[in-house]
Coordinates of N, CA, C and O in Angstrom, one line a residue:
M47 N -127.5 -55.2 97.7 CA -128.0 -53.6 98.4 C -128.8 -52.5 98.1 O -129.0 -52.9 96.2
P48 N -129.3 -52.7 98.3 CA -130.5 -51.3 98.4 C -129.8 -50.3 97.9 O -128.4 -49.9 97.6
K49 N -130.5 -48.9 97.1 CA -129.9 -47.6 96.5 C -129.4 -47.1 97.5 O -129.3 -46.3 97.1
F50 N -130.6 -47.5 98.5 CA -130.3 -45.8 99.7 C -129.6 -45.9 101.0 O -129.1 -47.6 101.1
A51 N -129.2 -45.3 101.6 CA -127.9 -46.0 102.6 C -128.7 -46.3 104.0 O -129.6 -46.6 104.4
A52 N -128.2 -47.4 104.6 CA -128.4 -48.9 105.2 C -128.6 -47.6 106.0 O -127.4 -46.5 107.0
H53 N -129.4 -48.0 107.4 CA -129.0 -47.3 108.8 C -128.6 -47.9 110.0 O -127.1 -49.0 109.2
S54 N -127.7 -47.4 110.6 CA -126.3 -47.5 110.8 C -126.6 -49.2 112.1 O -127.9 -49.9 112.4
N55 N -125.6 -50.0 111.2 CA -125.9 -51.6 112.3 C -125.1 -51.9 113.2 O -123.6 -51.7 111.7
K56 N -124.5 -51.4 114.3 CA -123.7 -51.6 115.6 C -123.3 -52.8 115.0 O -121.7 -52.9 115.5
M57 N -124.2 -53.4 115.3 CA -123.3 -55.3 115.4 C -123.0 -56.3 114.3 O -122.6 -57.0 114.0
N58 N -122.9 -55.5 113.3 CA -122.7 -55.6 112.0 C -122.9 -56.6 111.7 O -122.5 -58.3 110.4
N59 N -125.2 -57.4 111.6 CA -125.1 -58.4 111.3 C -126.1 -58.2 110.1 O -126.0 -56.5 109.2
Q60 N -126.3 -59.1 110.0 CA -127.7 -59.1 108.7 C -128.9 -59.5 109.1 O -129.0 -60.3 109.3
L61 N -129.8 -58.2 108.6 CA -131.5 -58.7 108.9 C -131.9 -58.4 107.5 O -131.9 -59.0 106.0
I62 N -132.8 -59.8 107.6 CA -132.6 -60.7 106.3 C -134.5 -60.8 106.3 O -134.7 -61.4 107.7
V63 N -134.8 -60.4 105.4 CA -136.7 -60.5 104.9 C -137.1 -61.9 104.1 O -136.4 -61.7 103.0
I64 N -138.4 -62.2 104.9 CA -138.9 -63.3 104.1 C -140.4 -62.5 103.7 O -141.2 -61.3 104.4
I65 N -140.9 -62.4 102.7 CA -141.7 -61.4 102.1 C -142.8 -62.5 101.3 O -141.8 -63.4 100.8
G66 N -143.5 -61.9 100.7 CA -144.0 -62.8 99.7 C -145.7 -62.8 100.9 O -146.6 -62.2 101.0
G67 N -146.8 -62.9 99.3 CA -148.3 -62.4 99.8 C -148.9 -63.7 100.6 O -147.5 -64.1 101.2
P68 N -150.3 -63.4 101.0 CA -150.3 -63.7 101.7 C -150.6 -65.6 102.0 O -150.9 -65.5 100.7
G69 N -150.3 -66.3 103.5 CA -150.6 -68.4 102.7 C -149.0 -68.2 102.2 O -149.2 -69.6 101.4
T70 N -148.6 -68.3 102.2 CA -147.2 -68.2 101.3 C -146.4 -69.1 102.1 O -145.1 -69.9 101.0
G71 N -146.7 -69.7 103.3 CA -145.2 -70.6 104.2 C -144.6 -69.3 105.0 O -143.1 -69.9 105.5
K72 N -144.9 -67.9 105.1 CA -143.0 -67.5 106.0 C -143.9 -67.2 107.4 O -142.4 -68.3 107.6
T73 N -144.4 -67.4 107.9 CA -144.8 -67.7 109.6 C -144.3 -69.0 109.9 O -143.1 -69.3 110.1
T74 N -144.3 -70.2 108.7 CA -143.3 -72.0 108.8 C -141.9 -71.3 109.0 O -141.4 -72.0 109.2
I75 N -142.1 -71.0 108.3 CA -139.9 -70.4 107.3 C -139.7 -70.3 108.8 O -138.4 -70.6 109.1
I76 N -139.9 -68.9 109.8 CA -140.0 -68.5 110.2 C -139.7 -69.7 111.7 O -138.5 -69.4 111.7
E77 N -141.1 -70.0 112.0 CA -140.7 -71.1 113.7 C -140.2 -71.7 112.6 O -139.7 -72.5 113.4
G78 N -139.5 -72.5 111.8 CA -138.5 -73.8 111.4 C -137.2 -73.0 111.2 O -136.2 -73.9 112.4
L79 N -136.7 -71.8 110.7 CA -135.6 -71.1 110.9 C -135.8 -70.4 112.7 O -134.8 -70.9 113.7
Q80 N -136.4 -70.7 113.6 CA -136.1 -70.3 114.8 C -135.8 -71.3 115.6 O -134.6 -71.4 117.0
L81 N -136.7 -73.1 115.6 CA -136.6 -74.0 116.2 C -134.6 -75.0 115.3 O -133.7 -75.4 116.4
Q82 N -134.0 -74.0 114.3 CA -132.8 -74.1 114.0 C -131.5 -73.0 114.8 O -130.8 -73.2 115.0
G83 N -132.3 -72.4 116.2 CA -131.5 -71.6 117.0 C -131.2 -70.1 116.0 O -130.1 -68.7 116.3
Y84 N -131.8 -70.0 115.1 CA -131.6 -68.6 114.6 C -132.3 -67.3 114.5 O -133.5 -68.1 115.4
C85 N -132.5 -65.7 115.4 CA -132.5 -64.7 115.5 C -133.9 -64.7 114.5 O -133.5 -64.0 113.1
C86 N -135.7 -64.7 115.3 CA -136.4 -65.0 114.4 C -136.9 -62.9 114.7 O -137.7 -63.6 116.1
Y87 N -137.7 -62.7 114.1 CA -138.6 -61.7 114.6 C -139.6 -61.9 114.3 O -139.8 -62.3 112.4
P88 N -141.6 -62.0 114.3 CA -142.2 -62.3 113.9 C -143.4 -61.9 113.3 O -143.1 -60.3 113.2
E89 N -143.4 -61.6 112.6 CA -145.0 -61.1 111.8 C -146.0 -60.3 113.1 O -146.1 -60.9 113.4
I90 N -146.3 -59.1 113.0 CA -146.8 -58.1 113.1 C -148.1 -58.0 113.6 O -149.0 -57.3 114.5
S91 N -149.0 -57.9 111.7 CA -150.3 -57.4 111.6 C -151.0 -58.1 112.5 O -152.1 -58.0 112.8
R92 N -151.0 -59.2 113.1 CA -152.0 -60.3 113.4 C -152.1 -59.6 115.1 O -153.3 -59.5 115.9
Q93 N -150.6 -59.7 115.7 CA -150.7 -58.9 116.9 C -151.5 -56.9 117.1 O -152.8 -57.4 117.9
V94 N -151.8 -57.0 116.0 CA -152.4 -55.5 115.7 C -153.4 -55.6 115.7 O -154.1 -54.5 114.9
T95 N -154.2 -56.8 115.0 CA -155.1 -57.3 114.5 C -156.4 -57.4 115.8 O -157.3 -56.7 115.7
L96 N -155.2 -58.0 116.3 CA -155.4 -58.6 118.1 C -156.3 -57.7 118.9 O -157.1 -57.5 119.9
E97 N -154.7 -56.5 118.4 CA -155.7 -55.2 119.8 C -156.3 -54.4 119.1 O -157.6 -54.3 120.2
A98 N -156.7 -54.3 118.2 CA -157.5 -53.8 117.9 C -159.5 -54.1 117.5 O -160.2 -53.5 118.1
R99 N -159.1 -56.2 117.6 CA -160.3 -56.7 117.7 C -160.8 -56.3 119.4 O -162.5 -56.1 120.1
K100 N -159.7 -56.2 120.5 CA -160.0 -55.7 121.6 C -160.4 -54.7 122.3 O -161.3 -54.3 123.2
Q101 N -160.6 -53.6 121.4 CA -161.0 -52.3 120.9 C -162.3 -52.0 119.7 O -162.8 -50.9 120.5
G102 N -163.0 -53.1 119.9 CA -164.2 -53.4 119.1 C -164.2 -53.1 117.5 O -165.3 -52.8 116.9
I103 N -162.9 -53.2 117.0 CA -162.3 -52.9 115.8 C -161.9 -54.1 115.5 O -161.2 -54.6 115.2
E104 N -163.4 -55.0 114.1 CA -163.3 -56.4 113.5 C -161.9 -56.3 112.8 O -160.8 -57.2 112.8
Q105 N -161.8 -56.1 111.6 CA -161.2 -55.7 110.4 C -160.6 -54.4 109.8 O -160.7 -52.9 110.1
L106 N -159.4 -53.6 111.5 CA -158.9 -52.5 111.4 C -158.0 -52.1 109.8 O -158.8 -51.3 109.5
F107 N -157.5 -53.2 109.5 CA -157.1 -53.0 108.0 C -157.7 -52.7 107.2 O -158.0 -51.8 105.8
L108 N -159.1 -53.4 106.8 CA -160.0 -52.4 106.2 C -160.6 -51.5 106.4 O -161.7 -50.9 105.9
E109 N -161.6 -51.1 108.1 CA -162.0 -50.2 108.5 C -161.3 -48.4 108.3 O -161.9 -47.8 107.8
K110 N -159.8 -49.3 108.6 CA -158.6 -48.1 108.9 C -157.1 -48.2 109.1 O -156.7 -48.9 110.0
P111 N -157.3 -48.5 107.3 CA -156.3 -48.5 106.5 C -155.3 -47.7 106.9 O -154.1 -48.5 107.2
L112 N -155.4 -46.8 107.1 CA -154.0 -45.7 107.3 C -154.1 -46.0 108.9 O -152.0 -45.5 108.9
L113 N -154.2 -45.9 109.3 CA -153.6 -46.2 110.7 C -153.5 -47.4 111.3 O -152.4 -48.2 112.6
F114 N -154.5 -48.7 110.3 CA -152.9 -50.4 110.6 C -151.9 -49.7 110.1 O -151.1 -50.5 110.3
S115 N -151.1 -49.0 108.8 CA -150.4 -49.2 108.5 C -149.8 -48.1 108.8 O -148.6 -48.7 109.4
E116 N -150.3 -47.7 109.9 CA -149.1 -46.6 111.3 C -148.6 -47.3 112.0 O -147.4 -47.5 112.2
L117 N -150.1 -48.4 112.8 CA -148.6 -49.2 113.5 C -147.9 -49.9 113.4 O -147.4 -50.4 113.8
L118 N -148.5 -51.0 112.3 CA -147.3 -51.4 111.1 C -146.3 -50.9 110.9 O -145.3 -52.0 111.6
L119 N -146.2 -50.0 110.6 CA -144.7 -49.3 110.5 C -144.2 -48.5 111.9 O -143.2 -49.2 111.4
E120 N -144.7 -48.5 112.7 CA -143.9 -48.3 113.9 C -143.7 -49.4 113.7 O -142.4 -49.4 114.5
G121 N -144.3 -50.8 114.3 CA -143.7 -51.7 115.1 C -142.5 -52.4 114.3 O -141.9 -52.9 115.1
R122 N -142.9 -52.8 113.1 CA -141.9 -52.3 111.8 C -140.5 -51.8 112.1 O -139.0 -52.3 112.0
I123 N -140.7 -50.8 112.0 CA -139.2 -48.9 112.5 C -138.3 -50.5 113.8 O -137.7 -50.6 113.8
S124 N -139.4 -50.3 114.9 CA -138.9 -51.0 116.2 C -138.1 -52.6 115.9 O -136.9 -52.4 116.6
Q125 N -138.8 -53.4 115.0 CA -138.2 -54.0 115.0 C -136.9 -54.6 114.6 O -136.1 -55.4 114.9
H126 N -137.2 -53.6 113.1 CA -135.3 -52.8 112.8 C -134.6 -52.3 113.9 O -133.3 -53.2 113.7
K127 N -135.0 -52.1 114.0 CA -133.8 -51.4 115.0 C -133.5 -51.8 116.3 O -132.4 -52.2 116.7
N128 N -134.3 -53.1 116.8 CA -134.0 -53.8 117.7 C -133.5 -54.9 116.9 O -132.4 -55.3 118.0
A129 N -133.2 -55.5 116.1 CA -132.6 -56.5 115.3 C -131.3 -56.5 115.0 O -130.0 -57.0 114.7
L130 N -131.0 -54.9 114.7 CA -129.9 -54.1 114.2 C -129.1 -54.3 115.6 O -127.3 -55.1 115.2
Q131 N -129.2 -54.6 116.8 CA -128.5 -54.8 118.3 C -128.5 -56.4 118.3 O -127.8 -56.5 119.5
E132 N -128.9 -57.0 118.2 CA -128.4 -58.9 118.3 C -127.6 -58.9 117.7 O -126.7 -58.3 116.9
S133 N -127.3 -60.1 118.8 CA -125.8 -60.5 118.3 C -125.5 -61.3 117.6 O -124.1 -61.8 116.9
Q134 N -126.5 -62.3 116.7 CA -126.4 -63.4 116.2 C -126.3 -62.9 114.3 O -126.4 -61.6 114.5
K135 N -125.4 -63.4 113.5 CA -124.6 -62.7 112.3 C -125.7 -62.1 111.6 O -125.9 -61.1 110.8
H136 N -126.5 -63.2 111.3 CA -128.1 -63.3 110.5 C -130.0 -63.3 111.4 O -129.8 -64.5 112.9
V137 N -130.2 -61.9 111.0 CA -131.8 -62.1 111.9 C -132.4 -62.1 110.7 O -132.2 -61.4 109.7
F138 N -133.4 -62.8 111.3 CA -134.9 -63.2 110.2 C -136.2 -62.6 110.5 O -136.3 -62.2 111.5
L139 N -136.3 -61.2 110.0 CA -137.5 -60.7 109.7 C -138.9 -61.4 108.5 O -139.2 -61.5 108.3
D140 N -139.9 -61.8 109.3 CA -140.9 -61.7 108.9 C -141.5 -60.7 108.2 O -142.8 -59.6 109.2
R141 N -141.5 -60.4 106.7 CA -142.0 -59.0 106.3 C -141.3 -57.3 107.1 O -141.0 -57.8 108.3
G142 N -141.2 -56.5 106.1 CA -140.8 -56.3 106.5 C -141.0 -54.5 106.2 O -142.5 -54.3 105.8
I143 N -140.6 -53.4 106.5 CA -141.2 -52.0 105.8 C -141.8 -52.2 104.4 O -143.0 -51.2 104.6
P144 N -141.1 -51.8 103.7 CA -141.5 -51.6 102.5 C -143.2 -52.8 102.4 O -143.8 -52.3 101.5
D145 N -143.5 -54.0 103.1 CA -144.9 -54.6 102.8 C -145.5 -53.2 102.9 O -147.1 -53.5 102.3
V146 N -145.7 -52.8 104.2 CA -146.5 -51.6 104.1 C -146.6 -50.8 103.5 O -148.1 -50.8 103.1
L147 N -146.2 -50.4 102.0 CA -146.7 -49.3 101.2 C -146.8 -50.3 100.5 O -147.8 -50.1 99.4
A148 N -146.6 -51.3 100.0 CA -147.3 -52.6 99.2 C -148.5 -52.8 99.7 O -149.3 -52.8 98.2
Y149 N -149.6 -52.9 100.6 CA -150.5 -53.1 100.5 C -151.0 -51.6 100.6 O -152.4 -52.7 99.8
M150 N -150.6 -50.0 101.1 CA -151.5 -49.4 101.0 C -151.5 -49.5 99.4 O -152.5 -48.9 98.7
H151 N -150.6 -49.8 98.0 CA -151.2 -49.9 96.3 C -151.9 -50.6 96.6 O -152.7 -50.3 95.7
Y152 N -151.9 -51.9 97.3 CA -152.6 -52.9 96.7 C -154.4 -52.2 96.9 O -155.2 -52.5 96.3
I153 N -154.6 -51.6 97.9 CA -155.7 -50.5 98.2 C -155.9 -50.2 97.8 O -157.6 -49.2 98.0
G154 N -155.5 -49.4 96.8 CA -154.8 -47.8 96.4 C -154.6 -47.1 97.2 O -155.4 -46.3 96.1
D155 N -154.9 -46.8 98.4 CA -154.9 -45.8 99.3 C -153.1 -44.5 99.1 O -151.8 -45.9 98.5
S156 N -153.4 -43.9 99.4 CA -151.6 -43.1 99.4 C -151.6 -43.0 100.8 O -152.5 -43.5 101.8
Y157 N -150.7 -42.3 101.3 CA -150.1 -42.8 102.6 C -149.1 -41.4 102.8 O -148.8 -40.9 102.3
P158 N -148.2 -41.0 103.9 CA -148.4 -40.1 104.3 C -146.1 -40.4 103.9 O -145.9 -40.9 103.7
V159 N -145.9 -38.9 103.7 CA -144.9 -39.0 103.0 C -143.5 -40.3 104.3 O -142.7 -40.5 103.4
H160 N -144.2 -39.8 105.4 CA -142.5 -41.0 106.6 C -142.9 -42.6 106.3 O -141.8 -42.6 106.7
F161 N -143.4 -42.7 105.3 CA -143.5 -43.9 105.0 C -142.5 -44.1 104.5 O -141.3 -45.4 104.1
D162 N -142.9 -43.4 102.7 CA -141.4 -43.7 102.0 C -140.2 -43.3 102.2 O -138.9 -44.4 102.8
A163 N -139.7 -43.1 103.4 CA -138.9 -42.3 103.9 C -138.2 -43.0 104.5 O -137.0 -43.6 104.8
A164 N -139.4 -44.3 105.5 CA -139.2 -45.1 106.8 C -138.6 -46.3 105.7 O -136.9 -46.5 106.0
C165 N -138.9 -46.5 104.2 CA -138.6 -47.4 103.5 C -136.8 -47.5 103.1 O -136.0 -48.2 103.3
K166 N -136.0 -46.0 102.7 CA -135.3 -45.4 102.1 C -134.1 -45.9 103.8 O -132.5 -46.1 103.6
T167 N -134.6 -45.4 105.0 CA -134.1 -45.1 106.4 C -133.5 -46.6 107.0 O -132.7 -46.3 106.7
Y168 N -134.5 -47.1 107.2 CA -134.4 -49.1 107.6 C -134.1 -49.8 106.5 O -135.2 -50.1 106.0
T169 N -132.4 -50.4 105.8 CA -133.0 -51.1 105.8 C -132.3 -52.8 105.7 O -132.2 -52.3 106.8
Y170 N -132.7 -53.8 104.9 CA -132.4 -55.5 104.9 C -130.8 -55.0 104.4 O -130.9 -55.0 103.0
S171 N -130.6 -56.4 104.2 CA -129.3 -56.8 103.5 C -129.5 -58.1 102.3 O -129.7 -57.7 101.4
K172 N -130.7 -58.9 102.8 CA -131.7 -59.6 101.6 C -132.9 -59.9 101.8 O -133.0 -59.4 102.8
I173 N -133.5 -59.9 100.5 CA -134.7 -60.3 101.0 C -135.4 -61.0 99.9 O -134.8 -61.6 99.1
F174 N -135.5 -63.1 100.8 CA -136.1 -63.8 100.3 C -137.9 -63.9 100.1 O -138.3 -63.8 100.9
I175 N -138.1 -64.1 98.7 CA -139.8 -63.9 97.9 C -140.1 -65.6 97.9 O -139.4 -65.2 97.4
L176 N -141.0 -65.1 98.7 CA -141.6 -66.9 99.0 C -143.5 -66.6 97.3 O -143.6 -65.2 98.0
P177 N -142.9 -66.6 96.3 CA -144.6 -67.0 95.3 C -145.1 -67.2 96.5 O -145.9 -68.4 96.6
P178 N -146.2 -66.8 95.4 CA -147.8 -67.1 95.8 C -147.9 -68.9 95.1 O -147.5 -69.4 94.4
W179 N -148.8 -69.9 95.9 CA -148.3 -70.8 96.4 C -149.9 -71.6 96.8 O -150.5 -71.8 97.4
E180 N -150.5 -71.5 95.7 CA -152.2 -72.4 95.5 C -152.5 -73.5 96.6 O -153.1 -73.6 97.5
A181 N -151.3 -74.5 96.6 CA -152.0 -75.8 96.7 C -151.6 -75.7 98.7 O -152.3 -76.7 99.1
I182 N -151.2 -74.4 99.3 CA -150.7 -74.5 100.6 C -151.5 -73.8 101.0 O -151.8 -72.8 102.2
Y183 N -151.8 -72.4 100.1 CA -152.6 -71.8 100.3 C -154.2 -71.8 101.5 O -155.0 -72.2 101.1
E184 N -154.3 -70.3 102.6 CA -155.4 -71.5 103.5 C -155.7 -70.1 104.2 O -155.1 -69.0 104.5
S185 N -157.0 -69.3 104.2 CA -157.7 -68.0 104.8 C -157.7 -68.8 105.9 O -157.9 -70.2 106.9
D186 N -157.7 -68.1 106.9 CA -158.9 -67.8 108.5 C -158.5 -66.6 108.7 O -159.2 -65.5 108.2
E187 N -159.3 -66.6 110.5 CA -159.4 -65.1 110.6 C -159.0 -63.6 110.3 O -159.3 -62.4 111.0
A188 N -157.6 -64.7 110.2 CA -156.7 -62.7 110.0 C -156.3 -63.0 108.5 O -156.1 -61.9 108.4
R189 N -156.9 -63.6 107.8 CA -156.3 -63.8 106.7 C -157.9 -63.9 105.4 O -157.7 -64.5 105.5
Y190 N -158.0 -62.2 105.1 CA -159.2 -63.2 104.9 C -159.0 -62.5 103.0 O -160.0 -63.0 102.2
E191 N -158.0 -63.0 102.1 CA -158.0 -62.9 101.0 C -158.1 -63.6 100.8 O -157.5 -64.2 101.2
N192 N -158.6 -64.3 99.6 CA -158.5 -64.9 98.7 C -157.3 -65.3 97.6 O -156.5 -65.1 96.9
F193 N -157.2 -66.9 97.0 CA -155.9 -66.9 96.5 C -155.8 -65.7 96.0 O -154.8 -65.9 95.2
E194 N -156.3 -65.4 94.5 CA -156.3 -64.2 93.7 C -155.9 -62.9 93.9 O -154.8 -62.2 93.4
Q195 N -156.8 -62.4 95.5 CA -156.2 -61.2 95.6 C -154.8 -61.2 96.5 O -153.6 -61.3 96.1
A196 N -154.1 -62.6 97.4 CA -153.1 -63.1 97.5 C -151.7 -63.1 96.5 O -151.0 -62.3 96.5
T197 N -152.4 -63.3 94.9 CA -151.3 -63.3 94.0 C -151.1 -61.3 93.7 O -150.2 -61.6 93.4
L198 N -152.1 -60.9 93.9 CA -152.3 -59.3 93.8 C -151.1 -58.9 94.4 O -150.2 -58.2 94.1
I199 N -151.2 -59.1 96.0 CA -150.1 -58.4 96.5 C -149.5 -58.7 96.6 O -148.1 -58.1 96.6
H200 N -148.4 -60.2 95.9 CA -147.5 -60.6 95.7 C -146.7 -59.9 94.9 O -145.6 -59.6 94.8
D201 N -148.0 -59.5 94.0 CA -147.3 -58.3 92.6 C -146.8 -56.8 93.0 O -146.2 -56.8 92.8
H202 N -147.9 -56.5 94.5 CA -147.2 -55.1 94.5 C -145.7 -55.3 95.7 O -145.8 -54.0 96.0
L203 N -146.0 -56.4 96.4 CA -144.6 -56.5 96.9 C -143.4 -56.5 96.0 O -142.2 -55.6 96.5
V204 N -143.4 -57.5 95.3 CA -142.6 -57.1 93.5 C -142.0 -56.2 93.4 O -140.6 -54.8 93.3
E205 N -143.2 -55.0 93.3 CA -143.0 -53.7 92.5 C -142.2 -53.0 93.3 O -141.2 -52.2 93.3
T206 N -142.6 -52.9 94.6 CA -142.8 -52.7 96.6 C -140.8 -52.7 96.3 O -140.0 -51.7 96.6
Y207 N -140.7 -53.3 96.5 CA -139.1 -53.7 96.6 C -138.5 -53.9 95.9 O -137.3 -52.6 95.9
Q208 N -138.7 -53.5 94.9 CA -137.8 -53.5 93.1 C -137.4 -51.8 93.7 O -136.4 -51.0 92.7
N209 N -138.7 -51.5 93.7 CA -138.6 -49.6 93.6 C -137.4 -48.7 94.7 O -136.7 -47.8 94.5
Y210 N -137.5 -50.3 95.7 CA -136.1 -49.6 96.7 C -135.1 -50.1 96.5 O -133.5 -49.7 97.2
G211 N -135.0 -51.4 95.5 CA -133.7 -51.2 95.1 C -133.3 -52.7 95.4 O -131.9 -52.4 95.1
Y212 N -134.6 -53.1 95.4 CA -133.5 -54.6 95.6 C -134.2 -55.3 95.2 O -134.2 -55.2 94.6
E213 N -132.5 -56.7 95.9 CA -132.6 -57.4 94.7 C -133.6 -58.7 95.3 O -132.8 -58.8 96.6
L214 N -134.9 -58.9 94.2 CA -135.2 -60.5 95.4 C -135.3 -61.7 95.5 O -134.9 -62.0 94.3
I215 N -134.6 -63.0 95.7 CA -134.3 -63.8 95.8 C -135.2 -64.5 95.5 O -136.0 -64.8 97.6
E216 N -135.9 -65.1 95.0 CA -137.2 -65.9 94.9 C -136.9 -67.7 95.7 O -136.0 -68.5 94.8
V217 N -138.0 -68.2 96.6 CA -137.5 -69.8 97.6 C -138.6 -70.5 96.9 O -140.0 -69.9 96.5
P218 N -137.7 -71.3 95.8 CA -138.6 -72.5 95.5 C -139.7 -73.1 96.5 O -139.9 -73.3 97.4
K219 N -141.0 -73.5 95.6 CA -142.0 -73.9 96.3 C -141.3 -75.2 96.7 O -141.0 -76.6 95.7
A220 N -141.2 -76.2 97.4 CA -140.5 -77.5 98.0 C -140.9 -77.2 99.7 O -141.6 -76.9 100.4
S221 N -140.5 -78.8 100.2 CA -141.1 -79.0 102.0 C -140.3 -78.0 102.4 O -139.2 -76.7 101.7
L222 N -140.7 -77.7 103.5 CA -140.1 -76.3 104.7 C -138.9 -77.4 104.6 O -137.6 -76.1 104.8
A223 N -138.1 -78.4 104.8 CA -136.5 -78.8 105.1 C -136.0 -77.7 103.9 O -134.4 -77.0 104.1
D224 N -136.2 -78.5 102.6 CA -135.7 -77.9 101.0 C -136.0 -75.9 101.3 O -134.9 -75.3 100.8
R225 N -136.5 -76.2 101.8 CA -137.3 -73.7 102.0 C -135.7 -73.6 102.5 O -135.2 -72.5 102.0
I226 N -135.8 -74.0 103.8 CA -135.2 -73.5 104.8 C -133.6 -73.7 104.2 O -132.8 -72.6 104.3
K227 N -133.5 -74.7 103.7 CA -131.9 -75.1 103.0 C -132.0 -74.0 102.4 O -130.6 -73.5 101.9
F228 N -132.6 -73.8 100.9 CA -132.2 -72.8 99.9 C -131.9 -71.8 100.9 O -130.9 -71.0 100.5
I229 N -132.9 -71.0 101.3 CA -132.4 -69.6 101.7 C -131.2 -69.7 102.8 O -130.2 -68.9 102.4
L230 N -130.9 -70.4 103.4 CA -129.9 -70.1 104.5 C -128.5 -70.7 103.5 O -127.1 -70.2 103.3
G231 N -128.9 -71.6 102.0 CA -127.7 -71.2 101.6 C -127.2 -70.3 100.6 O -126.5 -70.5 99.1
S232 N -128.0 -70.1 100.6 CA -127.9 -68.2 99.8 C -127.7 -67.5 100.5 O -127.2 -65.6 100.0
L233 N -127.3 -67.4 101.9 CA -126.5 -66.0 102.7 C -124.6 -66.1 102.3 O -124.6 -64.7 102.2

């Protein structure tokens, strides 16, 4: 458990976050868990990026990183609050609130104190981290980082989550079925 007090959880479910640098298989695992009937919340950064593009900002994270991060923080807090209300025992989230800070650390930008406060207020039960895996890494229109940058982001994720007192459970590089089996077996 993190060293900070958890936000009130009325349903007594576990909020489980899948983290990792870009291209490590998070979304594929979340989709696989969803197909098995688990309650899952998707990554929201692509949605934020697409909304910005509709407003004429091609890469919001690169052009206005603080605004992008504010929007992500709001979205992830909303996901956290909604996940607490779910009736299922285990709720999986593709990235958590500390991811926002890890990315800000990665680009070297500062952020308001309420970012840190959110990480302390809205906590999670378990954190699974996917290591960098060059064999499955692919760039696309929303993933602009190369593999070396993805590895640096991984390092910032590890440091940030550990700074908030989380024990990270590394998911082995394996088939999707084996990765899901590992995660479910670790609950």
